[in-house]
Structure formats: C-alpha cells, structure tokens
Amino acid sequence: LEIEHEQDDSPAAELETAVMNRQVERLLAQLSQEDRTVVVFRTVAELEFQEIADILQQNLSTVKMRYQRAIEK
C-alpha cells in the first residue's frame, strides 16, 4: 500500500509520502487480517461493500461492521 503525491517531486514531498506510507502500514498491521482485508478492498481496490461481501462470502452487514470498526481503531 503506497501513497503518492501528485505533481510534487520535491525532497520534502517524497519524505512526507514515505512517512505517511509507514504510518499507514503500521496502522494496518494493528488490524486483524479480516479487518485489514476489508479496509484494503474498500479503500485501495475501491470495491463496493456488496462486492467485498461476495468475495469474502460474508453477510453485507458483517463487512460494513468490520470496516467501521477498523476505521474507528
């Protein structure tokens, strides 16, 4: 999972991006595998909750609950 700055290749922007990437990785690592999967599918892959539920073979409400709980952490 990487964050990229648009149109700013300055050393300061690159450093900020590297710091943000490390923070995101650290936060994701604190989540359970199930919660991390839902967050990545939703935010990185930009899947709809129903698509995630279908892929994971879980109820829609379970997926929404996992996402909300993970974001609140």
mmCIF file of C-alpha atoms in Angstrom:
data_model
loop_
_atom_site.group_PDB
_atom_site.id
_atom_site.type_symbol
_atom_site.label_atom_id
_atom_site.label_comp_id
_atom_site.label_asym_id
_atom_site.label_seq_id
_atom_site.Cartn_x
_atom_site.Cartn_y
_atom_site.Cartn_z
ATOM 1 C CA LEU A 1 0.000 0.000 0.000
ATOM 2 C CA GLU A 2 1.620 3.235 -1.100
ATOM 3 C CA ILE A 3 0.533 6.853 -1.109
ATOM 4 C CA GLU A 4 1.853 9.052 -3.876
ATOM 5 C CA HIS A 5 1.950 12.826 -4.157
ATOM 6 C CA GLU A 6 0.661 14.268 -7.389
ATOM 7 C CA GLN A 7 2.916 16.695 -9.304
ATOM 8 C CA ASP A 8 5.334 17.302 -6.401
ATOM 9 C CA ASP A 9 8.668 15.526 -6.658
ATOM 10 C CA SER A 10 10.454 17.717 -4.131
ATOM 11 C CA PRO A 11 12.524 16.016 -1.421
ATOM 12 C CA ALA A 12 10.105 17.321 1.220
ATOM 13 C CA ALA A 13 7.116 15.801 -0.577
ATOM 14 C CA GLU A 14 8.955 12.496 -1.004
ATOM 15 C CA LEU A 15 9.803 12.432 2.706
ATOM 16 C CA GLU A 16 6.210 13.237 3.646
ATOM 17 C CA THR A 17 4.993 10.434 1.383
ATOM 18 C CA ALA A 18 7.442 7.960 2.922
ATOM 19 C CA VAL A 19 6.351 8.922 6.442
ATOM 20 C CA MET A 20 2.671 8.605 5.537
ATOM 21 C CA ASN A 21 3.277 5.197 3.928
ATOM 22 C CA ARG A 22 4.985 3.941 7.094
ATOM 23 C CA GLN A 23 2.129 5.244 9.243
ATOM 24 C CA VAL A 24 -0.487 3.556 7.046
ATOM 25 C CA GLU A 25 1.437 0.275 7.117
ATOM 26 C CA ARG A 26 1.775 0.483 10.913
ATOM 27 C CA LEU A 27 -1.938 1.162 11.363
ATOM 28 C CA LEU A 28 -2.944 -1.634 9.003
ATOM 29 C CA ALA A 29 -0.651 -4.050 10.833
ATOM 30 C CA GLN A 30 -2.600 -3.387 14.045
ATOM 31 C CA LEU A 31 -5.808 -4.677 12.467
ATOM 32 C CA SER A 32 -6.868 -8.291 12.322
ATOM 33 C CA GLN A 33 -6.353 -9.980 8.963
ATOM 34 C CA GLU A 34 -10.110 -9.909 8.324
ATOM 35 C CA ASP A 35 -10.459 -6.204 9.114
ATOM 36 C CA ARG A 36 -7.335 -5.343 7.100
ATOM 37 C CA THR A 37 -8.701 -7.209 4.082
ATOM 38 C CA VAL A 38 -11.985 -5.294 4.199
ATOM 39 C CA VAL A 39 -10.213 -1.928 4.551
ATOM 40 C CA VAL A 40 -7.837 -2.649 1.661
ATOM 41 C CA PHE A 41 -10.641 -3.901 -0.598
ATOM 42 C CA ARG A 42 -12.720 -0.822 0.192
ATOM 43 C CA THR A 43 -10.048 1.903 0.093
ATOM 44 C CA VAL A 44 -7.406 0.588 -2.305
ATOM 45 C CA ALA A 45 -9.404 -1.623 -4.653
ATOM 46 C CA GLU A 46 -12.403 0.729 -4.297
ATOM 47 C CA LEU A 47 -14.846 -2.171 -4.150
ATOM 48 C CA GLU A 48 -18.424 -1.705 -3.017
ATOM 49 C CA PHE A 49 -19.425 -3.325 0.264
ATOM 50 C CA GLN A 50 -21.596 -5.879 -1.545
ATOM 51 C CA GLU A 51 -18.659 -6.876 -3.782
ATOM 52 C CA ILE A 52 -16.464 -7.359 -0.709
ATOM 53 C CA ALA A 53 -19.184 -9.415 0.971
ATOM 54 C CA ASP A 54 -19.472 -11.609 -2.109
ATOM 55 C CA ILE A 55 -15.704 -12.144 -2.358
ATOM 56 C CA LEU A 56 -15.343 -12.948 1.338
ATOM 57 C CA GLN A 57 -18.596 -14.924 1.406
ATOM 58 C CA GLN A 58 -19.835 -12.890 4.359
ATOM 59 C CA ASN A 59 -23.039 -11.019 5.104
ATOM 60 C CA LEU A 60 -23.154 -7.418 3.937
ATOM 61 C CA SER A 61 -23.770 -6.233 7.499
ATOM 62 C CA THR A 62 -20.677 -8.123 8.713
ATOM 63 C CA VAL A 63 -18.487 -6.444 6.113
ATOM 64 C CA LYS A 64 -19.854 -2.998 6.928
ATOM 65 C CA MET A 65 -19.350 -3.628 10.648
ATOM 66 C CA ARG A 66 -15.749 -4.791 10.110
ATOM 67 C CA TYR A 67 -14.974 -1.716 8.020
ATOM 68 C CA GLN A 68 -16.496 0.706 10.516
ATOM 69 C CA ARG A 69 -14.765 -0.958 13.465
ATOM 70 C CA ALA A 70 -11.403 -0.928 11.655
ATOM 71 C CA ILE A 71 -11.703 2.746 10.686
ATOM 72 C CA GLU A 72 -12.528 3.692 14.282
ATOM 73 C CA LYS A 73 -9.371 1.987 15.537
#
